[in-house]
Coordinates of C-alpha atoms in Angstrom, one line a residue:
M1 CA 2.5 17.0 -69.2
G2 CA 3.8 16.5 -72.7
Y3 CA 5.0 19.4 -74.8
E4 CA 4.4 22.9 -73.7
R5 CA 3.1 25.5 -76.2
A6 CA 5.8 27.9 -77.3
P7 CA 5.4 31.6 -76.3
D8 CA 3.6 33.8 -78.8
D9 CA 6.8 35.6 -79.8
E10 CA 8.5 32.3 -80.8
K11 CA 7.7 30.3 -83.9
P12 CA 7.9 26.6 -83.0
E13 CA 9.4 24.3 -85.5
V14 CA 6.7 22.4 -87.5
I15 CA 7.4 18.7 -87.1
E16 CA 5.4 16.1 -88.9
P17 CA 3.9 13.5 -86.5
E18 CA 5.0 9.9 -86.7
V19 CA 1.8 8.6 -85.1
S20 CA -1.7 10.2 -85.2
V21 CA -3.8 9.2 -82.2
I22 CA -7.5 9.3 -82.8
M23 CA -9.7 9.9 -79.7
Y24 CA -13.4 10.1 -80.3
V25 CA -15.5 11.4 -77.5
K26 CA -18.9 12.6 -76.5
N27 CA -19.6 13.6 -72.9
G28 CA -16.5 11.7 -71.7
M29 CA -15.9 13.3 -68.4
P30 CA -14.5 12.3 -65.9
Y31 CA -12.8 9.3 -67.5
F32 CA -11.5 11.4 -70.5
E33 CA -9.0 13.3 -68.4
K34 CA -7.0 10.1 -67.6
A35 CA -7.3 8.9 -71.3
L36 CA -6.0 12.2 -72.7
K37 CA -3.2 12.6 -70.2
S38 CA -2.0 9.1 -71.0
V39 CA -1.6 10.0 -74.6
M40 CA 0.1 13.4 -73.8
D41 CA 2.6 11.5 -71.6
Q42 CA 3.8 9.2 -74.3
T43 CA 7.5 8.7 -74.5
L44 CA 7.2 9.1 -78.3
H45 CA 7.0 12.9 -78.7
R46 CA 6.3 13.1 -82.4
I47 CA 2.6 12.4 -82.2
E48 CA -0.5 14.4 -82.9
I49 CA -3.6 13.9 -80.8
L50 CA -6.8 14.2 -82.8
V51 CA -9.7 14.7 -80.4
I52 CA -13.0 14.4 -82.3
D53 CA -15.9 15.7 -80.2
A54 CA -19.5 14.9 -81.2
G55 CA -21.2 17.8 -79.3
S56 CA -20.3 17.2 -75.7
T57 CA -22.2 19.2 -73.1
D58 CA -20.4 18.1 -70.0
G59 CA -17.3 20.2 -70.3
T60 CA -15.2 17.8 -72.4
A61 CA -14.5 20.2 -75.2
E62 CA -13.6 23.0 -72.7
Y63 CA -11.2 20.6 -71.0
V64 CA -9.5 19.8 -74.3
R65 CA -9.1 23.5 -75.1
Q66 CA -7.4 24.0 -71.7
C67 CA -5.0 21.1 -72.5
Q68 CA -4.2 22.7 -75.9
T69 CA -2.7 25.6 -74.1
L70 CA -0.2 23.2 -72.6
D71 CA 0.4 20.9 -75.6
S72 CA 0.3 22.1 -79.1
R73 CA 0.1 18.5 -80.5
I74 CA -3.6 18.4 -79.6
R75 CA -6.1 19.2 -82.4
L76 CA -9.8 19.5 -81.5
L77 CA -12.2 18.6 -84.3
C78 CA -16.0 18.7 -84.2
S79 CA -18.3 16.1 -85.7
Q80 CA -21.9 16.9 -86.2
Q81 CA -23.0 13.3 -86.5
G82 CA -23.7 11.2 -83.4
S83 CA -21.7 8.3 -84.7
V84 CA -18.4 6.8 -83.6
G85 CA -17.9 5.7 -87.2
A86 CA -18.2 9.3 -88.5
Q87 CA -15.9 10.6 -85.8
F88 CA -13.2 7.9 -86.5
N89 CA -13.4 8.5 -90.3
L90 CA -13.0 12.3 -89.8
G91 CA -9.8 11.5 -87.7
V92 CA -8.4 9.3 -90.5
E93 CA -9.1 12.1 -93.0
K94 CA -7.3 14.7 -91.0
A95 CA -4.4 12.5 -89.8
R96 CA -0.9 13.3 -90.9
G97 CA 1.1 10.5 -89.2
E98 CA 2.7 7.6 -90.8
Y99 CA 0.7 5.3 -88.5
I100 CA -2.7 5.7 -86.8
G101 CA -3.5 4.7 -83.2
I102 CA -6.9 4.7 -81.4
V103 CA -7.6 5.5 -77.7
E104 CA -11.2 5.3 -76.5
S105 CA -12.4 8.1 -74.2
D106 CA -12.7 6.0 -71.0
D107 CA -9.5 3.9 -71.5
F108 CA -5.8 4.8 -71.1
I109 CA -2.4 3.6 -72.5
L110 CA 1.0 2.9 -70.9
P111 CA 3.7 5.6 -71.6
E112 CA 5.9 3.5 -73.9
M113 CA 3.1 2.2 -76.1
Y114 CA 3.6 4.2 -79.3
E115 CA 7.4 4.4 -79.1
E116 CA 7.8 0.7 -78.9
Q117 CA 5.0 -0.1 -81.3
L118 CA 6.2 2.4 -84.0
T119 CA 9.8 0.9 -83.8
C120 CA 8.3 -2.6 -84.3
A121 CA 5.9 -1.6 -87.0
R122 CA 8.7 0.0 -89.0
E123 CA 11.1 -2.9 -88.5
Y124 CA 8.6 -5.3 -90.0
G125 CA 6.9 -3.0 -92.5
C126 CA 3.5 -3.6 -90.9
D127 CA 0.2 -2.6 -92.4
V128 CA -1.4 -3.6 -89.1
L129 CA 0.3 -4.1 -85.7
R130 CA -1.5 -5.6 -82.8
A131 CA -0.6 -6.4 -79.2
D132 CA -2.0 -7.9 -76.0
N133 CA -3.9 -5.6 -73.6
Y134 CA -5.1 -5.1 -70.1
I135 CA -8.6 -5.0 -68.8
F136 CA -9.2 -2.8 -65.7
F137 CA -11.8 -1.5 -63.4
G138 CA -11.5 1.0 -60.5
D139 CA -9.1 3.9 -60.3
G140 CA -6.1 5.0 -58.3
E141 CA -5.1 2.8 -55.4
H142 CA -8.2 0.6 -56.0
E143 CA -7.5 -0.1 -59.7
I144 CA -7.5 -3.8 -60.7
R145 CA -5.7 -4.6 -63.9
L146 CA -5.7 -8.0 -65.6
R147 CA -3.8 -8.9 -68.7
T148 CA -5.5 -10.7 -71.7
K149 CA -3.9 -12.1 -74.8
V150 CA -4.8 -11.7 -78.5
S151 CA -4.0 -15.3 -79.2
H152 CA -3.5 -18.5 -77.2
K153 CA -1.1 -19.7 -79.8
K154 CA 2.5 -18.7 -79.2
S155 CA 3.3 -19.2 -82.8
N156 CA 1.1 -16.2 -83.8
Y157 CA 3.4 -13.8 -82.0
G158 CA 6.6 -12.2 -83.3
R159 CA 6.2 -12.9 -87.1
I160 CA 4.5 -11.5 -90.1
M161 CA 1.2 -12.9 -91.2
C162 CA -1.5 -12.2 -93.9
A163 CA -5.0 -13.6 -94.4
M164 CA -4.2 -14.8 -97.9
Q165 CA -1.8 -17.4 -96.5
E166 CA -3.2 -18.2 -93.1
P167 CA -6.7 -16.8 -92.4
E168 CA -7.2 -19.1 -89.4
N169 CA -4.4 -17.2 -87.6
V170 CA -5.4 -13.7 -88.8
F171 CA -9.2 -13.9 -88.0
I172 CA -8.8 -14.7 -84.3
G173 CA -10.9 -11.8 -83.0
G174 CA -9.6 -9.3 -80.5
S175 CA -9.9 -5.5 -80.3
F176 CA -9.0 -3.0 -82.9
W177 CA -7.4 -0.4 -80.6
T178 CA -4.5 -2.4 -79.2
G179 CA -2.0 -1.4 -81.9
L180 CA -1.3 0.7 -85.0
Y181 CA -2.5 1.0 -88.6
K182 CA -0.4 2.3 -91.5
R183 CA -2.3 5.4 -92.7
E184 CA -1.2 4.8 -96.3
F185 CA -2.7 1.3 -96.1
L186 CA -6.1 2.6 -94.8
I187 CA -6.2 5.2 -97.5
E188 CA -5.1 3.0 -100.4
K189 CA -7.6 0.3 -99.5
N190 CA -10.3 2.8 -98.6
I191 CA -11.0 1.2 -95.2
R192 CA -13.3 3.1 -92.9
M193 CA -15.9 2.5 -90.3
N194 CA -19.6 2.4 -91.0
E195 CA -21.2 5.7 -90.1
T196 CA -24.3 4.1 -88.6
P197 CA -25.9 5.9 -85.6
G198 CA -24.7 5.2 -82.2
A199 CA -21.4 4.4 -80.5
A200 CA -20.9 0.7 -80.7
Y201 CA -19.9 -2.2 -82.9
Q202 CA -18.7 -0.2 -85.9
D203 CA -15.2 -1.6 -85.1
F204 CA -16.4 -5.2 -86.0
G205 CA -16.3 -4.5 -89.7
F206 CA -13.2 -2.3 -89.5
L207 CA -11.2 -5.1 -87.7
F208 CA -12.3 -7.7 -90.2
L209 CA -11.5 -5.6 -93.2
T210 CA -8.0 -4.6 -92.0
G211 CA -7.3 -8.3 -91.3
A212 CA -8.5 -9.4 -94.7
L213 CA -6.7 -6.7 -96.7
A214 CA -3.4 -6.2 -94.8
R215 CA -0.3 -7.5 -96.5
S216 CA 1.6 -7.7 -93.3
I217 CA 0.1 -8.2 -89.8
Y218 CA 2.3 -8.5 -86.7
I219 CA 1.4 -9.3 -83.1
M220 CA 3.6 -8.0 -80.3
P221 CA 3.7 -10.1 -77.1
Q222 CA 3.7 -7.0 -74.9
A223 CA 0.6 -5.3 -73.5
F224 CA 0.1 -1.5 -73.5
Y225 CA -3.6 -0.7 -73.9
C226 CA -5.8 -0.6 -70.8
Y227 CA -9.5 -1.2 -71.5
R228 CA -12.0 0.0 -68.9
K229 CA -14.8 -2.5 -68.0
D230 CA -16.7 -0.6 -65.3
N231 CA -18.1 2.4 -67.2
P232 CA -21.8 2.0 -66.7
S233 CA -22.5 4.2 -69.8
S234 CA -20.3 2.3 -72.2
S235 CA -22.0 0.7 -75.2
C236 CA -21.1 -2.8 -74.0
N237 CA -22.7 -2.3 -70.6
R238 CA -25.7 -0.2 -71.9
P239 CA -26.5 -0.8 -75.6
S240 CA -28.9 1.8 -77.0
R241 CA -30.2 -0.5 -79.8
W242 CA -30.6 -4.3 -80.1
D243 CA -29.9 -4.3 -83.8
M244 CA -26.5 -2.8 -83.8
P245 CA -24.3 -5.9 -84.2
V246 CA -26.8 -7.4 -86.7
Q247 CA -26.7 -4.3 -88.8
E248 CA -22.9 -4.1 -88.7
Y249 CA -22.5 -7.6 -90.1
R250 CA -25.1 -7.0 -92.8
L251 CA -23.0 -3.9 -93.9
L252 CA -19.8 -5.9 -93.7
E253 CA -21.2 -8.7 -95.9
K254 CA -22.1 -6.1 -98.6
E255 CA -18.6 -4.6 -98.4
L256 CA -16.9 -8.0 -98.7
K257 CA -19.1 -8.8 -101.8
K258 CA -18.4 -5.4 -103.3
R259 CA -14.7 -5.9 -102.9
G260 CA -14.8 -9.3 -104.5
I261 CA -13.5 -11.2 -101.5
W262 CA -16.7 -12.7 -100.1
D263 CA -16.1 -16.2 -101.3
R264 CA -12.6 -16.2 -100.0
Y265 CA -13.5 -15.2 -96.4
K266 CA -17.2 -15.9 -96.0
E267 CA -16.5 -18.9 -93.6
Y268 CA -14.6 -16.6 -91.2
F269 CA -17.3 -13.9 -91.6
F270 CA -20.0 -16.3 -90.5
L271 CA -17.9 -17.6 -87.6
W272 CA -17.3 -14.0 -86.4
K273 CA -21.0 -13.3 -86.8
V274 CA -22.0 -16.2 -84.6
R275 CA -19.4 -15.5 -82.0
N276 CA -19.9 -11.8 -81.7
E277 CA -23.7 -11.9 -81.7
R278 CA -23.7 -14.7 -79.2
W279 CA -21.3 -12.6 -77.0
F280 CA -23.7 -9.6 -77.4
Y281 CA -26.6 -11.7 -76.2
F282 CA -24.8 -13.0 -73.1
N283 CA -23.8 -9.5 -72.1
L284 CA -27.4 -8.2 -72.0
D285 CA -29.5 -8.2 -68.9
L286 CA -32.7 -10.3 -68.7
E287 CA -34.9 -7.6 -70.3
G288 CA -32.3 -7.1 -73.1
K289 CA -32.1 -10.8 -73.8
R290 CA -35.9 -11.0 -74.2
S291 CA -35.9 -8.0 -76.5
F292 CA -33.0 -9.3 -78.7
I293 CA -33.9 -13.0 -78.9
H294 CA -36.3 -12.8 -81.9
L295 CA -33.9 -10.7 -84.0
F296 CA -31.0 -12.9 -82.9
Y297 CA -32.9 -16.0 -84.0
E298 CA -33.9 -14.6 -87.4
D299 CA -30.3 -13.5 -88.1
M300 CA -28.9 -16.8 -87.1
K301 CA -31.3 -18.9 -89.2
E302 CA -29.4 -18.2 -92.4
V303 CA -26.1 -18.9 -90.8
A304 CA -27.3 -22.2 -89.5
E305 CA -28.0 -23.3 -93.1
E306 CA -24.3 -22.9 -94.1
S307 CA -23.1 -26.5 -93.8
F308 CA -19.5 -25.5 -94.4
L309 CA -19.4 -23.9 -91.0
T310 CA -19.0 -27.3 -89.4
L311 CA -15.4 -27.3 -90.6
L312 CA -14.5 -24.2 -88.6
C313 CA -16.9 -24.2 -85.7
R314 CA -16.0 -25.6 -82.4
D315 CA -18.4 -27.8 -80.4
K316 CA -20.2 -24.9 -78.6
E317 CA -20.9 -23.2 -81.9
R318 CA -22.2 -26.4 -83.5
E319 CA -24.4 -27.0 -80.5
F320 CA -25.7 -23.4 -80.7
L321 CA -26.5 -23.7 -84.4
E322 CA -28.2 -27.0 -84.0
N323 CA -30.6 -25.4 -81.6
V324 CA -31.2 -22.5 -84.0
K325 CA -32.2 -25.1 -86.6
Q326 CA -34.8 -26.5 -84.2
G327 CA -36.6 -23.1 -83.8
E328 CA -36.7 -20.0 -81.7
K329 CA -38.0 -21.7 -78.6
S330 CA -35.3 -24.3 -78.7
L331 CA -32.7 -21.5 -79.1
Y332 CA -34.1 -19.6 -76.1
D333 CA -34.3 -22.7 -73.9
Y334 CA -30.7 -23.5 -74.8
L335 CA -29.5 -20.0 -74.0
E336 CA -31.4 -20.0 -70.7
G337 CA -29.8 -23.3 -69.9
K338 CA -26.4 -21.8 -70.5
D339 CA -27.2 -19.0 -68.0
R340 CA -28.3 -21.6 -65.4
I341 CA -25.0 -23.5 -65.8
W342 CA -23.1 -20.2 -65.2
E343 CA -25.2 -19.3 -62.2
E344 CA -24.5 -22.8 -60.7
S345 CA -20.8 -22.5 -61.5
V346 CA -20.7 -19.2 -59.6
R347 CA -22.3 -20.8 -56.6
K348 CA -19.7 -23.6 -56.7
I349 CA -16.8 -21.1 -57.0
E350 CA -18.1 -19.1 -54.1
A351 CA -18.4 -22.2 -52.0
L352 CA -14.6 -22.6 -52.3
D353 CA -14.4 -20.2 -49.3
T354 CA -15.5 -22.9 -46.9
L355 CA -12.8 -24.4 -44.8
D356 CA -13.8 -28.1 -45.4
V357 CA -13.3 -27.6 -49.2
L358 CA -10.0 -25.8 -48.8
E359 CA -8.6 -28.3 -46.3
N360 CA -9.3 -31.3 -48.5
S361 CA -9.2 -30.1 -52.1
R362 CA -6.8 -28.8 -54.6
I363 CA -8.2 -26.4 -57.2
Y364 CA -7.4 -27.0 -60.8
L365 CA -8.0 -24.3 -63.4
F366 CA -8.5 -26.3 -66.6
G367 CA -7.3 -23.9 -69.2
A368 CA -4.3 -21.5 -68.9
G369 CA -5.7 -18.8 -71.2
N370 CA -7.4 -15.5 -70.4
I371 CA -10.2 -16.9 -68.3
G372 CA -7.9 -19.2 -66.4
R373 CA -5.5 -16.3 -65.5
I374 CA -8.4 -14.0 -64.5
L375 CA -10.0 -16.6 -62.2
C376 CA -6.6 -17.5 -60.8
W377 CA -6.0 -13.9 -59.8
F378 CA -9.6 -13.8 -58.3
L379 CA -9.1 -16.9 -56.2
Q380 CA -5.7 -15.9 -55.0
N381 CA -6.9 -12.5 -53.9
R382 CA -10.3 -13.2 -52.7
N383 CA -9.7 -15.9 -50.1
T384 CA -7.0 -15.8 -47.4
Q385 CA -6.6 -19.5 -47.2
I386 CA -6.1 -19.9 -50.9
R387 CA -3.9 -16.8 -51.1
C388 CA -1.5 -18.0 -48.4
Q389 CA -1.2 -21.4 -49.9
N390 CA -1.7 -20.8 -53.6
K391 CA 1.2 -22.9 -54.8
Q392 CA -0.3 -25.9 -52.9
K393 CA -3.9 -25.1 -53.5
I394 CA -4.1 -23.9 -57.1
A395 CA -2.6 -25.2 -60.4
Y396 CA -3.4 -24.9 -64.1
V397 CA -4.3 -27.9 -66.2
D398 CA -4.0 -27.7 -70.0
N399 CA -4.2 -30.1 -72.9
S400 CA -1.4 -28.2 -74.6
R401 CA 1.8 -30.2 -74.1
E402 CA 4.0 -27.1 -74.7
L403 CA 2.7 -25.6 -71.4
W404 CA 3.3 -28.6 -69.1
G405 CA 5.9 -27.9 -66.5
M406 CA 5.7 -24.1 -67.0
E407 CA 4.9 -21.6 -64.3
L408 CA 2.5 -18.7 -65.1
E409 CA 2.9 -16.0 -62.6
G410 CA 4.0 -18.5 -60.0
V411 CA 1.3 -21.1 -60.7
S412 CA 2.3 -24.4 -62.2
V413 CA 0.8 -25.9 -65.3
V414 CA 0.3 -29.7 -65.1
P415 CA -0.9 -32.4 -67.5
P416 CA -4.5 -33.6 -67.2
Q417 CA -3.4 -37.1 -66.1
D418 CA -1.6 -35.6 -63.1
A419 CA -4.6 -33.6 -62.0
L420 CA -7.0 -36.5 -62.4
Q421 CA -4.9 -38.5 -60.0
S422 CA -5.4 -36.0 -57.2
Q423 CA -7.8 -36.8 -54.4
Q424 CA -10.6 -34.4 -53.6
A425 CA -9.8 -32.2 -56.6
F426 CA -12.1 -29.4 -57.7
F427 CA -11.9 -28.4 -61.4
I428 CA -12.9 -25.0 -62.9
V429 CA -13.2 -25.3 -66.7
C430 CA -11.7 -22.1 -68.1
S431 CA -12.1 -21.9 -71.8
E432 CA -14.2 -19.8 -74.2
N433 CA -13.7 -22.2 -77.1
Y434 CA -13.2 -25.7 -75.6
A435 CA -15.4 -25.7 -72.5
G436 CA -17.7 -28.4 -73.8
E437 CA -14.9 -30.8 -74.8
I438 CA -13.1 -30.2 -71.4
H439 CA -16.2 -30.8 -69.4
C440 CA -16.8 -34.1 -71.3
Q441 CA -13.1 -35.0 -70.7
L442 CA -13.5 -34.6 -67.0
K443 CA -16.8 -36.5 -66.9
D444 CA -15.3 -39.4 -68.9
A445 CA -12.5 -39.5 -66.4
G446 CA -15.0 -40.0 -63.6
V447 CA -15.1 -36.5 -62.1
E448 CA -18.5 -35.8 -60.5
D449 CA -20.5 -32.7 -61.6
R450 CA -20.4 -31.3 -58.0
F451 CA -16.6 -31.0 -58.4
I452 CA -16.8 -29.1 -61.7
A453 CA -17.6 -25.5 -62.5
V454 CA -17.8 -24.2 -66.1
C455 CA -16.6 -20.7 -67.0
D456 CA -16.7 -20.2 -70.8
D457 CA -17.2 -16.4 -71.1
M458 CA -14.6 -14.0 -70.1
D459 CA -16.9 -11.0 -69.6
S460 CA -19.1 -13.0 -67.2
C461 CA -16.0 -13.8 -65.1
I462 CA -15.0 -10.1 -65.1
R463 CA -18.5 -9.1 -63.9
L464 CA -18.2 -11.7 -61.1
I465 CA -14.9 -10.2 -60.0
M466 CA -16.3 -6.6 -60.1
R467 CA -19.2 -7.7 -57.9
R468 CA -16.9 -9.3 -55.4
T469 CA -14.0 -6.8 -55.2
I470 CA -15.4 -5.3 -52.0
N471 CA -13.8 -8.2 -50.2
I472 CA -10.6 -8.2 -52.1
C473 CA -7.4 -6.9 -50.6
V474 CA -5.5 -5.3 -53.5

């Protein structure tokens, strides 16, 4: 289990860490054991593990102290503020490594993560290094792990980028814990998290600022970080306040103006604001949606007035903003309609279990990105008929010519014209950004609505899978 502490009569050699791993936690048991062990077991030995505890009462701090007796690289720090931002900032202040990594208390990382990432970051002189990641739920033999990509564009991988030259490829969203940050860069640019109360969404501003200010950003095509989706106490599954994402973007706007880069990046700021607050809304339960809708509407009104957004927005964002312009009721009716479309799509997907559909239909997943791969795994593992005949029963469809003829994990990618010639085809639209356009494409080609399901939100698909895993043979 990592490095053992030297006996008291020996003086261990003091070695400067190459990577400082920040782990902020408050009452993280039992998930934190797996998280900490995954960092202790890294193949890169020259790391320090900064555990910042915000007053745990469940034995977390005691567990860390026990681990310290086995591994001298662990440093336990205490934060008096109940804020992830304050915990993270304390970690940056105390870090000594050339690069900084982050592992959240209910996640874990693969053993080679920091060794491979450090080698890559040094080779390309990165201020920021990012990578793909896995989402997972369950544990042990019953763990289900699904890979997701930072970018759907192959050209964004394996090369240096910066926002000054290509902001459209830098501001693509993602998660801030998948890679490394050069400590010198964070200190020089004075990039920290907002120390607002709570444990959520402070990473929005941090991720945007590092993207805007980094001179060199590199995306690795490998995946190392495993992000837990089934912690019922996580901030995404159980937000403590409805104003958290709104407040974070207000603070980010002030910071961009203070740094004199507001005019340069405001289009991307507003685009992130729309996408992330929309994502926040759809991840709430019914009570949460009703509590958030007024604040959501008020916050989006000023965004809807920015006409330049039409140049960056995709159809779903334009449609959303048009409903904002028409008033709060129009917005709520529109969002409720989106929920109904999803519920109907779930019913259609579940109906694929019936033999008459399976015997006469081929299933096409229109979109070979994250949602398509997640639903492909679900269909292959949920239904025996589909699983046994997956090469005949399932195929990807994509409008990207570069994917045609490829196989993704054994499933072919075909052009739309080939799929549309199939008899008795069932289409699942799998796209967060282009679902509306793809749906219209299918309708214009004569496909009836009863043969189309629309899945335009990855987290909704993950929740569907988590609800149905009782019937899945892993």
